[in-house]
PDB file of C-alpha atoms in Angstrom:
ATOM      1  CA  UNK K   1       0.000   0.000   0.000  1.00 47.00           C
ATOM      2  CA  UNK K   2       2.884   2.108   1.054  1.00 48.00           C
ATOM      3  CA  UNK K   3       4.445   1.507  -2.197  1.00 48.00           C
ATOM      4  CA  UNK K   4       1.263   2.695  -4.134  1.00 44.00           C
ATOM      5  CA  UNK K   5       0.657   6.327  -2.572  1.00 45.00           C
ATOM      6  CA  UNK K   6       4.871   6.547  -2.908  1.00 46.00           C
ATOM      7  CA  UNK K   7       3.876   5.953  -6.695  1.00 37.00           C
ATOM      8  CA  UNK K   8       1.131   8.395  -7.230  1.00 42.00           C
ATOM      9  CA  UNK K   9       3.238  10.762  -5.025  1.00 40.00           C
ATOM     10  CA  UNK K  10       6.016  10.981  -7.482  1.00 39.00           C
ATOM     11  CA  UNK K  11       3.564  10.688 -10.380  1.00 41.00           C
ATOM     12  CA  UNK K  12       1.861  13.659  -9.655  1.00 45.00           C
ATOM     13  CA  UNK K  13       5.037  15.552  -8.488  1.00 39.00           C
ATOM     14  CA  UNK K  14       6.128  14.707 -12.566  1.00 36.00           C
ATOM     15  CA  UNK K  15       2.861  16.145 -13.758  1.00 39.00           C
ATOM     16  CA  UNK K  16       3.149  19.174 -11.602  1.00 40.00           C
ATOM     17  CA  UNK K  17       6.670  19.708 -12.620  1.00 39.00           C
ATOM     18  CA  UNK K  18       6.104  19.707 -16.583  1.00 38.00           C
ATOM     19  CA  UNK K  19       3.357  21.952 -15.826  1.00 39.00           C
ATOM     20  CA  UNK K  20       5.985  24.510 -14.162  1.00 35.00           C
ATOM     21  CA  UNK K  21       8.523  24.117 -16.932  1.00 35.00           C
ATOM     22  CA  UNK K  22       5.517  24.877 -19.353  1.00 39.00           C
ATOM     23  CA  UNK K  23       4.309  27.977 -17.889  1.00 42.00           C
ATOM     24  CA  UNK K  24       7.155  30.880 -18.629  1.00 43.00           C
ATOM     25  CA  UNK K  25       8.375  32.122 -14.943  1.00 42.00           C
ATOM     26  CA  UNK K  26       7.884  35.876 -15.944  1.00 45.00           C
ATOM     27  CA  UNK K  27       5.139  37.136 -18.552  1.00 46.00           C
ATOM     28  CA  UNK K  28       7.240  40.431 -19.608  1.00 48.00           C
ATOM     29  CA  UNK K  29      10.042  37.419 -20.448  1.00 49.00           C
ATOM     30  CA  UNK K  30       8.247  35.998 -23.808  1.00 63.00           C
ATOM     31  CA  UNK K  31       9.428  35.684 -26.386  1.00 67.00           C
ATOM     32  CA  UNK K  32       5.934  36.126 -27.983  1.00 82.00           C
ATOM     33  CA  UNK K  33       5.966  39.266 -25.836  1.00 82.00           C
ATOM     34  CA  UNK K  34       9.293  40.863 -27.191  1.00 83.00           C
ATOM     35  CA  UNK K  35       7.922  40.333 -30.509  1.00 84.00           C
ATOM     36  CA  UNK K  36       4.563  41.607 -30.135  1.00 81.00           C
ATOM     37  CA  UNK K  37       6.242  45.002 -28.949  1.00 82.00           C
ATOM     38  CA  UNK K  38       9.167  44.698 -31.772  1.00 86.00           C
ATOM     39  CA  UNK K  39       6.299  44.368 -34.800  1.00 86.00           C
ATOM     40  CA  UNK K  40       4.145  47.276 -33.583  1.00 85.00           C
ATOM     41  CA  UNK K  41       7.656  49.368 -33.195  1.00 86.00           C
ATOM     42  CA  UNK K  42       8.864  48.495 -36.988  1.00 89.00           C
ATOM     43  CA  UNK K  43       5.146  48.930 -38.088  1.00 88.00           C
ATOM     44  CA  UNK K  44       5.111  52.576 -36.638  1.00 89.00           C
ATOM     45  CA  UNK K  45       8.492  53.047 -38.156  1.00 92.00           C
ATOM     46  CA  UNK K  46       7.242  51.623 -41.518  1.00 93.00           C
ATOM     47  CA  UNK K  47       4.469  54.120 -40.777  1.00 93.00           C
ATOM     48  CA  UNK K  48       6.143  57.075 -40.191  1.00 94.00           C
ATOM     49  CA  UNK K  49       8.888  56.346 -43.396  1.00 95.00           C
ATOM     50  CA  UNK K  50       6.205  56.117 -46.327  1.00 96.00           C
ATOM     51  CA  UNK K  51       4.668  59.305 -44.439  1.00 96.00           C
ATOM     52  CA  UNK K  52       7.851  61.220 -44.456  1.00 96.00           C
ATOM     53  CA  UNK K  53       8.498  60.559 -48.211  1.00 97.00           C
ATOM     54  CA  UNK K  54       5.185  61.009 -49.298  1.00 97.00           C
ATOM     55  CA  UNK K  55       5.391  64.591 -47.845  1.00 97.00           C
ATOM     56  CA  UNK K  56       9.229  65.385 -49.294  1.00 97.00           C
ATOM     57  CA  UNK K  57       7.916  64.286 -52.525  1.00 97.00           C
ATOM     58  CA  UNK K  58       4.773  66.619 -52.513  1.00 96.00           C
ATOM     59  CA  UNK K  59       6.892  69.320 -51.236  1.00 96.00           C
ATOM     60  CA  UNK K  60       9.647  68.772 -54.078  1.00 96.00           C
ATOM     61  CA  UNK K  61       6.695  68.592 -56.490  1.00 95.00           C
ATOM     62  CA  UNK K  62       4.817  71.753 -54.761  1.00 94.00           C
ATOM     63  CA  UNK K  63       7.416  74.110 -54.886  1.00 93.00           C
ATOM     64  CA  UNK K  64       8.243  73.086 -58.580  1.00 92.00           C
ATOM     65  CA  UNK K  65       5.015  73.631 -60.160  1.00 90.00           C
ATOM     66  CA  UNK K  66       3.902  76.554 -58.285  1.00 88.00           C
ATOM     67  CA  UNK K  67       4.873  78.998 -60.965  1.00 83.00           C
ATOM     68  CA  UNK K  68       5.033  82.139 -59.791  1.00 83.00           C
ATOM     69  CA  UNK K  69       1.626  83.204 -61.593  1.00 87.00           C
ATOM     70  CA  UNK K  70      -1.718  83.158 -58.960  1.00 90.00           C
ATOM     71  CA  UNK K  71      -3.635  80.691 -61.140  1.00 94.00           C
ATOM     72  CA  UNK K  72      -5.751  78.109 -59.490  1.00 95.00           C
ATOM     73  CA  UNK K  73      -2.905  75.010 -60.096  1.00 95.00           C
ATOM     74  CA  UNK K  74      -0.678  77.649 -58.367  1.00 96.00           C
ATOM     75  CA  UNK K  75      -2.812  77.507 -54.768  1.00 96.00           C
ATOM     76  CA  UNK K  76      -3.098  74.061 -55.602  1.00 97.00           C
ATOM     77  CA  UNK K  77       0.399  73.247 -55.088  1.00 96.00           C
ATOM     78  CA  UNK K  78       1.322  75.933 -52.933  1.00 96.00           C
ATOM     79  CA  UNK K  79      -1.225  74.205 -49.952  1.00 97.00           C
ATOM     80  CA  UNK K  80       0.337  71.090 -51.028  1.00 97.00           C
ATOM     81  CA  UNK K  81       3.870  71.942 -49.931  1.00 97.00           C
ATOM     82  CA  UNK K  82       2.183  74.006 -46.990  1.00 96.00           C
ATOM     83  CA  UNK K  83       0.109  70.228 -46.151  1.00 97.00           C
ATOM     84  CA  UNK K  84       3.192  68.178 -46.054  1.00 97.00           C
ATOM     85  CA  UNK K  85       5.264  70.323 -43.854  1.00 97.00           C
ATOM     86  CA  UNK K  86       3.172  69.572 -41.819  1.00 96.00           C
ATOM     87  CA  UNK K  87       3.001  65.474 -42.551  1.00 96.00           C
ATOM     88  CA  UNK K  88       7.117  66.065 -41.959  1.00 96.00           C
ATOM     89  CA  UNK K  89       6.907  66.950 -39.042  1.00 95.00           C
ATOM     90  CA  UNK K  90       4.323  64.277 -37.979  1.00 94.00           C
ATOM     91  CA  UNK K  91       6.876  61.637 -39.416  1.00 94.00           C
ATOM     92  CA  UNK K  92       9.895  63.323 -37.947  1.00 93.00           C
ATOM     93  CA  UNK K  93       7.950  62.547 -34.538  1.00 91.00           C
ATOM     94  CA  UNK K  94       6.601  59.077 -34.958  1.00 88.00           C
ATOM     95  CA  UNK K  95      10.262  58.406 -36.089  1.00 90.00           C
ATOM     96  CA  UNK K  96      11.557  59.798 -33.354  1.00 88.00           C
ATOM     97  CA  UNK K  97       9.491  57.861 -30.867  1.00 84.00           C
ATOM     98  CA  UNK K  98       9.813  54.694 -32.502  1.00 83.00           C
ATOM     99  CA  UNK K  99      13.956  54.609 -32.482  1.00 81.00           C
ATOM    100  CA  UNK K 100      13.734  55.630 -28.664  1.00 78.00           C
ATOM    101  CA  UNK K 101      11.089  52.461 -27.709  1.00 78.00           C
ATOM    102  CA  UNK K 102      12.291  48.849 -26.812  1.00 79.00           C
ATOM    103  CA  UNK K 103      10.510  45.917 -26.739  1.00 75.00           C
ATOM    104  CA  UNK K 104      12.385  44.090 -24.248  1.00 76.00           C
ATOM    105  CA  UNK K 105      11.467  46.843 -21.631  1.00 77.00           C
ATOM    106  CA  UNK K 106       7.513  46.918 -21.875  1.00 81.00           C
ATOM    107  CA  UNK K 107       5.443  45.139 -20.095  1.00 84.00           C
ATOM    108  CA  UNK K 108       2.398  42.935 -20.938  1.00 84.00           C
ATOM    109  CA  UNK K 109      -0.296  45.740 -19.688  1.00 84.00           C
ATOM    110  CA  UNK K 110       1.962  48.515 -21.439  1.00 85.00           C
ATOM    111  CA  UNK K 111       2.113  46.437 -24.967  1.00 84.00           C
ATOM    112  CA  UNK K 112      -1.599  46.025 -24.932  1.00 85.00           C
ATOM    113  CA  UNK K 113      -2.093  49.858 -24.244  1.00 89.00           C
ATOM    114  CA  UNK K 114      -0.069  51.238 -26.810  1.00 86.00           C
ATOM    115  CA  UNK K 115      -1.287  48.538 -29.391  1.00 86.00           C
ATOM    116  CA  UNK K 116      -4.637  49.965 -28.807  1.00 89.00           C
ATOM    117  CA  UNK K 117      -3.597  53.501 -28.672  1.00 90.00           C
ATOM    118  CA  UNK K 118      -2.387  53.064 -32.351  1.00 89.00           C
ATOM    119  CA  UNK K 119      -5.579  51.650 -33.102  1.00 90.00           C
ATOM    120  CA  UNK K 120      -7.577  54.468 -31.821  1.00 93.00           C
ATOM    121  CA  UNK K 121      -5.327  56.616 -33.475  1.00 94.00           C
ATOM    122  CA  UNK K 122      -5.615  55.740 -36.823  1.00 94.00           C
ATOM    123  CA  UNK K 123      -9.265  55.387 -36.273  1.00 94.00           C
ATOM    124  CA  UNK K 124      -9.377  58.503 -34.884  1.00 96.00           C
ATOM    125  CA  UNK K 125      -7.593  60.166 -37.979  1.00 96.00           C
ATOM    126  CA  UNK K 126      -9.675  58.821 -40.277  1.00 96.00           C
ATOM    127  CA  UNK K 127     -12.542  60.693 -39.108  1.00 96.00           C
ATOM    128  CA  UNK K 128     -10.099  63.795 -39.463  1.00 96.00           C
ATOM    129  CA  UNK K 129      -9.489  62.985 -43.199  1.00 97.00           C
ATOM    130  CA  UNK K 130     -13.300  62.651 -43.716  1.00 97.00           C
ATOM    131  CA  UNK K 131     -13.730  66.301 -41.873  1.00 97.00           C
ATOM    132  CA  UNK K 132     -10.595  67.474 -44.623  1.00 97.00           C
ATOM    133  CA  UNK K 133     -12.364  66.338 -47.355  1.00 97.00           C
ATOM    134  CA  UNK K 134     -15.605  67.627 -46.702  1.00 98.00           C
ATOM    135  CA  UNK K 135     -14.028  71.303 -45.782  1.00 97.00           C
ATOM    136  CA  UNK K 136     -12.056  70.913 -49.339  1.00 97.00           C
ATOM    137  CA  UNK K 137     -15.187  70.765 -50.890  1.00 97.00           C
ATOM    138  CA  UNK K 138     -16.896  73.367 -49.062  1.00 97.00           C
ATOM    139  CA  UNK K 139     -13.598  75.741 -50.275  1.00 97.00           C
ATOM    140  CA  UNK K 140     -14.423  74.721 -53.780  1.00 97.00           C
ATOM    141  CA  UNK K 141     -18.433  75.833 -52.945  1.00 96.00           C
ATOM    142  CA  UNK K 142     -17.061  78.946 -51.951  1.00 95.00           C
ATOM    143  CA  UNK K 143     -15.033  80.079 -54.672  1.00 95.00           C
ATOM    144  CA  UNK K 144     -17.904  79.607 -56.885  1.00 93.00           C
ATOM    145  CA  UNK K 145     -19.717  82.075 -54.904  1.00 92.00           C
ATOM    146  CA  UNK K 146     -16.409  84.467 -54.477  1.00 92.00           C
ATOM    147  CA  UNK K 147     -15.318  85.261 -58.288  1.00 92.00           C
ATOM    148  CA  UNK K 148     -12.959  87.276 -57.294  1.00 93.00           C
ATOM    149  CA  UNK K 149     -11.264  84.616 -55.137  1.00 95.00           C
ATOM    150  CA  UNK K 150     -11.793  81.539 -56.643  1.00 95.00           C
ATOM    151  CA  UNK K 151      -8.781  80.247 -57.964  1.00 95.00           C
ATOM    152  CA  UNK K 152      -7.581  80.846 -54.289  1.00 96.00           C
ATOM    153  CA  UNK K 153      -9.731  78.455 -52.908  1.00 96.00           C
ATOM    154  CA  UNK K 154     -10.575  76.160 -55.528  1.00 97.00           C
ATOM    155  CA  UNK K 155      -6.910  75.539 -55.669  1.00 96.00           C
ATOM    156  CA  UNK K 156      -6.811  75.204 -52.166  1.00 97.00           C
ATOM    157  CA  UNK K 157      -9.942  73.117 -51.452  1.00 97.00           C
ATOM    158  CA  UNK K 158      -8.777  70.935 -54.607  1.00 97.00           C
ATOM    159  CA  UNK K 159      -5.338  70.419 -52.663  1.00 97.00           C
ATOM    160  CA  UNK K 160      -6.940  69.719 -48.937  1.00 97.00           C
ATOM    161  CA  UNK K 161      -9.633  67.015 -51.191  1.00 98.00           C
ATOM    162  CA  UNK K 162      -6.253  65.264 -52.534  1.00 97.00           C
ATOM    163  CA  UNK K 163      -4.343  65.195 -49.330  1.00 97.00           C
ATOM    164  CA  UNK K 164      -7.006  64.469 -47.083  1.00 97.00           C
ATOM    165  CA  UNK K 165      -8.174  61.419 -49.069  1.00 97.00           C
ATOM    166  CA  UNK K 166      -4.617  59.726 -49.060  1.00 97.00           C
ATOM    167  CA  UNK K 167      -4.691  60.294 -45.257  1.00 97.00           C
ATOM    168  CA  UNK K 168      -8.042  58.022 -44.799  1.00 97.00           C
ATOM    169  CA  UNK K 169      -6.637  55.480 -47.474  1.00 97.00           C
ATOM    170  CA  UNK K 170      -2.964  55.611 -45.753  1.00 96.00           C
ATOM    171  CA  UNK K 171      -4.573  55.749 -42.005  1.00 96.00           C
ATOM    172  CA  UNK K 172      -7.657  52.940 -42.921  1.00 96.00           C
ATOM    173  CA  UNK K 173      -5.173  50.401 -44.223  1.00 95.00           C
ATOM    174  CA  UNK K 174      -2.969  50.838 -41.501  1.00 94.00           C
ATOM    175  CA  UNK K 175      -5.496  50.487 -38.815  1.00 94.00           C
ATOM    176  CA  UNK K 176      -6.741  47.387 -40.643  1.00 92.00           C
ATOM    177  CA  UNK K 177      -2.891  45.899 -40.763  1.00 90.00           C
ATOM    178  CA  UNK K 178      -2.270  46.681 -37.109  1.00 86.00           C
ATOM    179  CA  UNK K 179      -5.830  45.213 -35.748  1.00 86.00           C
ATOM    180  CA  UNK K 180      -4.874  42.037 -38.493  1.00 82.00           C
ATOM    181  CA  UNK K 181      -1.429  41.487 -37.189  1.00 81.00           C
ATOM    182  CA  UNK K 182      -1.392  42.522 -33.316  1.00 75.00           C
ATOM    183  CA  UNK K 183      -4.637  41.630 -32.622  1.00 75.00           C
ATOM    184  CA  UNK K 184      -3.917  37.914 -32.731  1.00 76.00           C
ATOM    185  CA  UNK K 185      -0.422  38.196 -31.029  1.00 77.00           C
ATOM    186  CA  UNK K 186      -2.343  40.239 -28.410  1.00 79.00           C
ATOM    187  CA  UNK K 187      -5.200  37.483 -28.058  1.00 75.00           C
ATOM    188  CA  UNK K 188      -2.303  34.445 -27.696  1.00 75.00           C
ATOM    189  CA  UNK K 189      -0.929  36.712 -24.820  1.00 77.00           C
ATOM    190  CA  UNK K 190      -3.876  37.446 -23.163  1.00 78.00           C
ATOM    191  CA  UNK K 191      -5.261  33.744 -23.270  1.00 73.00           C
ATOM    192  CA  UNK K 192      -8.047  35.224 -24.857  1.00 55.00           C
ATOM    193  CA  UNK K 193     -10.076  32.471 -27.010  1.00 46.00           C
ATOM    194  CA  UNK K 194     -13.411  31.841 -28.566  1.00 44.00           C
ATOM    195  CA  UNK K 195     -15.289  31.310 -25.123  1.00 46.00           C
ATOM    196  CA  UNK K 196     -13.254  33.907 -23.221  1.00 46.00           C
ATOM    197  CA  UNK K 197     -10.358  35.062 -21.462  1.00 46.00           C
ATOM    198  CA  UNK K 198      -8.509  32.118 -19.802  1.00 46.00           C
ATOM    199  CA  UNK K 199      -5.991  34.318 -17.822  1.00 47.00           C
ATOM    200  CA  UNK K 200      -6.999  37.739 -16.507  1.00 43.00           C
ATOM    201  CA  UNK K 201      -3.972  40.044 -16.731  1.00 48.00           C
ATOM    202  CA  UNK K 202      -4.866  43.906 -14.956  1.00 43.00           C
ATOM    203  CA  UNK K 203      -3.781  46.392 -17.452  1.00 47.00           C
ATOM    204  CA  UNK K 204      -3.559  49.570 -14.949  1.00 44.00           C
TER     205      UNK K 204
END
Protein backbone atom coordinates (compact mmCIF):
# COMPACT_ATOMS: atom_id res chain seq x y z
CA UNK A 1 0.00 0.00 0.00
CA UNK A 2 2.88 2.11 1.05
CA UNK A 3 4.45 1.51 -2.20
CA UNK A 4 1.26 2.69 -4.13
CA UNK A 5 0.66 6.33 -2.57
CA UNK A 6 4.87 6.55 -2.91
CA UNK A 7 3.88 5.95 -6.70
CA UNK A 8 1.13 8.39 -7.23
CA UNK A 9 3.24 10.76 -5.03
CA UNK A 10 6.02 10.98 -7.48
CA UNK A 11 3.56 10.69 -10.38
CA UNK A 12 1.86 13.66 -9.66
CA UNK A 13 5.04 15.55 -8.49
CA UNK A 14 6.13 14.71 -12.57
CA UNK A 15 2.86 16.15 -13.76
CA UNK A 16 3.15 19.17 -11.60
CA UNK A 17 6.67 19.71 -12.62
CA UNK A 18 6.10 19.71 -16.58
CA UNK A 19 3.36 21.95 -15.83
CA UNK A 20 5.98 24.51 -14.16
CA UNK A 21 8.52 24.12 -16.93
CA UNK A 22 5.52 24.88 -19.35
CA UNK A 23 4.31 27.98 -17.89
CA UNK A 24 7.16 30.88 -18.63
CA UNK A 25 8.38 32.12 -14.94
CA UNK A 26 7.88 35.88 -15.94
CA UNK A 27 5.14 37.14 -18.55
CA UNK A 28 7.24 40.43 -19.61
CA UNK A 29 10.04 37.42 -20.45
CA UNK A 30 8.25 36.00 -23.81
CA UNK A 31 9.43 35.68 -26.39
CA UNK A 32 5.93 36.13 -27.98
CA UNK A 33 5.97 39.27 -25.84
CA UNK A 34 9.29 40.86 -27.19
CA UNK A 35 7.92 40.33 -30.51
CA UNK A 36 4.56 41.61 -30.13
CA UNK A 37 6.24 45.00 -28.95
CA UNK A 38 9.17 44.70 -31.77
CA UNK A 39 6.30 44.37 -34.80
CA UNK A 40 4.14 47.28 -33.58
CA UNK A 41 7.66 49.37 -33.20
CA UNK A 42 8.86 48.50 -36.99
CA UNK A 43 5.15 48.93 -38.09
CA UNK A 44 5.11 52.58 -36.64
CA UNK A 45 8.49 53.05 -38.16
CA UNK A 46 7.24 51.62 -41.52
CA UNK A 47 4.47 54.12 -40.78
CA UNK A 48 6.14 57.07 -40.19
CA UNK A 49 8.89 56.35 -43.40
CA UNK A 50 6.20 56.12 -46.33
CA UNK A 51 4.67 59.30 -44.44
CA UNK A 52 7.85 61.22 -44.46
CA UNK A 53 8.50 60.56 -48.21
CA UNK A 54 5.18 61.01 -49.30
CA UNK A 55 5.39 64.59 -47.85
CA UNK A 56 9.23 65.38 -49.29
CA UNK A 57 7.92 64.29 -52.52
CA UNK A 58 4.77 66.62 -52.51
CA UNK A 59 6.89 69.32 -51.24
CA UNK A 60 9.65 68.77 -54.08
CA UNK A 61 6.69 68.59 -56.49
CA UNK A 62 4.82 71.75 -54.76
CA UNK A 63 7.42 74.11 -54.89
CA UNK A 64 8.24 73.09 -58.58
CA UNK A 65 5.02 73.63 -60.16
CA UNK A 66 3.90 76.55 -58.28
CA UNK A 67 4.87 79.00 -60.97
CA UNK A 68 5.03 82.14 -59.79
CA UNK A 69 1.63 83.20 -61.59
CA UNK A 70 -1.72 83.16 -58.96
CA UNK A 71 -3.64 80.69 -61.14
CA UNK A 72 -5.75 78.11 -59.49
CA UNK A 73 -2.90 75.01 -60.10
CA UNK A 74 -0.68 77.65 -58.37
CA UNK A 75 -2.81 77.51 -54.77
CA UNK A 76 -3.10 74.06 -55.60
CA UNK A 77 0.40 73.25 -55.09
CA UNK A 78 1.32 75.93 -52.93
CA UNK A 79 -1.22 74.21 -49.95
CA UNK A 80 0.34 71.09 -51.03
CA UNK A 81 3.87 71.94 -49.93
CA UNK A 82 2.18 74.01 -46.99
CA UNK A 83 0.11 70.23 -46.15
CA UNK A 84 3.19 68.18 -46.05
CA UNK A 85 5.26 70.32 -43.85
CA UNK A 86 3.17 69.57 -41.82
CA UNK A 87 3.00 65.47 -42.55
CA UNK A 88 7.12 66.06 -41.96
CA UNK A 89 6.91 66.95 -39.04
CA UNK A 90 4.32 64.28 -37.98
CA UNK A 91 6.88 61.64 -39.42
CA UNK A 92 9.90 63.32 -37.95
CA UNK A 93 7.95 62.55 -34.54
CA UNK A 94 6.60 59.08 -34.96
CA UNK A 95 10.26 58.41 -36.09
CA UNK A 96 11.56 59.80 -33.35
CA UNK A 97 9.49 57.86 -30.87
CA UNK A 98 9.81 54.69 -32.50
CA UNK A 99 13.96 54.61 -32.48
CA UNK A 100 13.73 55.63 -28.66
CA UNK A 101 11.09 52.46 -27.71
CA UNK A 102 12.29 48.85 -26.81
CA UNK A 103 10.51 45.92 -26.74
CA UNK A 104 12.38 44.09 -24.25
CA UNK A 105 11.47 46.84 -21.63
CA UNK A 106 7.51 46.92 -21.87
CA UNK A 107 5.44 45.14 -20.09
CA UNK A 108 2.40 42.93 -20.94
CA UNK A 109 -0.30 45.74 -19.69
CA UNK A 110 1.96 48.51 -21.44
CA UNK A 111 2.11 46.44 -24.97
CA UNK A 112 -1.60 46.02 -24.93
CA UNK A 113 -2.09 49.86 -24.24
CA UNK A 114 -0.07 51.24 -26.81
CA UNK A 115 -1.29 48.54 -29.39
CA UNK A 116 -4.64 49.96 -28.81
CA UNK A 117 -3.60 53.50 -28.67
CA UNK A 118 -2.39 53.06 -32.35
CA UNK A 119 -5.58 51.65 -33.10
CA UNK A 120 -7.58 54.47 -31.82
CA UNK A 121 -5.33 56.62 -33.47
CA UNK A 122 -5.61 55.74 -36.82
CA UNK A 123 -9.27 55.39 -36.27
CA UNK A 124 -9.38 58.50 -34.88
CA UNK A 125 -7.59 60.17 -37.98
CA UNK A 126 -9.68 58.82 -40.28
CA UNK A 127 -12.54 60.69 -39.11
CA UNK A 128 -10.10 63.79 -39.46
CA UNK A 129 -9.49 62.99 -43.20
CA UNK A 130 -13.30 62.65 -43.72
CA UNK A 131 -13.73 66.30 -41.87
CA UNK A 132 -10.60 67.47 -44.62
CA UNK A 133 -12.36 66.34 -47.35
CA UNK A 134 -15.61 67.63 -46.70
CA UNK A 135 -14.03 71.30 -45.78
CA UNK A 136 -12.06 70.91 -49.34
CA UNK A 137 -15.19 70.76 -50.89
CA UNK A 138 -16.90 73.37 -49.06
CA UNK A 139 -13.60 75.74 -50.27
CA UNK A 140 -14.42 74.72 -53.78
CA UNK A 141 -18.43 75.83 -52.95
CA UNK A 142 -17.06 78.95 -51.95
CA UNK A 143 -15.03 80.08 -54.67
CA UNK A 144 -17.90 79.61 -56.88
CA UNK A 145 -19.72 82.07 -54.90
CA UNK A 146 -16.41 84.47 -54.48
CA UNK A 147 -15.32 85.26 -58.29
CA UNK A 148 -12.96 87.28 -57.29
CA UNK A 149 -11.26 84.62 -55.14
CA UNK A 150 -11.79 81.54 -56.64
CA UNK A 151 -8.78 80.25 -57.96
CA UNK A 152 -7.58 80.85 -54.29
CA UNK A 153 -9.73 78.46 -52.91
CA UNK A 154 -10.57 76.16 -55.53
CA UNK A 155 -6.91 75.54 -55.67
CA UNK A 156 -6.81 75.20 -52.17
CA UNK A 157 -9.94 73.12 -51.45
CA UNK A 158 -8.78 70.94 -54.61
CA UNK A 159 -5.34 70.42 -52.66
CA UNK A 160 -6.94 69.72 -48.94
CA UNK A 161 -9.63 67.01 -51.19
CA UNK A 162 -6.25 65.26 -52.53
CA UNK A 163 -4.34 65.20 -49.33
CA UNK A 164 -7.01 64.47 -47.08
CA UNK A 165 -8.17 61.42 -49.07
CA UNK A 166 -4.62 59.73 -49.06
CA UNK A 167 -4.69 60.29 -45.26
CA UNK A 168 -8.04 58.02 -44.80
CA UNK A 169 -6.64 55.48 -47.47
CA UNK A 170 -2.96 55.61 -45.75
CA UNK A 171 -4.57 55.75 -42.00
CA UNK A 172 -7.66 52.94 -42.92
CA UNK A 173 -5.17 50.40 -44.22
CA UNK A 174 -2.97 50.84 -41.50
CA UNK A 175 -5.50 50.49 -38.81
CA UNK A 176 -6.74 47.39 -40.64
CA UNK A 177 -2.89 45.90 -40.76
CA UNK A 178 -2.27 46.68 -37.11
CA UNK A 179 -5.83 45.21 -35.75
CA UNK A 180 -4.87 42.04 -38.49
CA UNK A 181 -1.43 41.49 -37.19
CA UNK A 182 -1.39 42.52 -33.32
CA UNK A 183 -4.64 41.63 -32.62
CA UNK A 184 -3.92 37.91 -32.73
CA UNK A 185 -0.42 38.20 -31.03
CA UNK A 186 -2.34 40.24 -28.41
CA UNK A 187 -5.20 37.48 -28.06
CA UNK A 188 -2.30 34.45 -27.70
CA UNK A 189 -0.93 36.71 -24.82
CA UNK A 190 -3.88 37.45 -23.16
CA UNK A 191 -5.26 33.74 -23.27
CA UNK A 192 -8.05 35.22 -24.86
CA UNK A 193 -10.08 32.47 -27.01
CA UNK A 194 -13.41 31.84 -28.57
CA UNK A 195 -15.29 31.31 -25.12
CA UNK A 196 -13.25 33.91 -23.22
CA UNK A 197 -10.36 35.06 -21.46
CA UNK A 198 -8.51 32.12 -19.80
CA UNK A 199 -5.99 34.32 -17.82
CA UNK A 200 -7.00 37.74 -16.51
CA UNK A 201 -3.97 40.04 -16.73
CA UNK A 202 -4.87 43.91 -14.96
CA UNK A 203 -3.78 46.39 -17.45
CA UNK A 204 -3.56 49.57 -14.95
Amino acid sequence: MNGLKRLAFLAGTLVAGTNALAQPKNPTDSPTLREFSRQRIQHQRTLGLALGSYALANIAVGAFSAGRERTETHYFHRMNVYWNVVNLGIAGLGLLGSRNARPEDETLSEAVKRHEGMKRTLLFNTGLDVAYVAGGAYLIERGRNHPDDRARLTGFGKSIIVQGGFLFVFDLVNYALFKRRGDKQQDILLGRTSEGIGLVVPLK
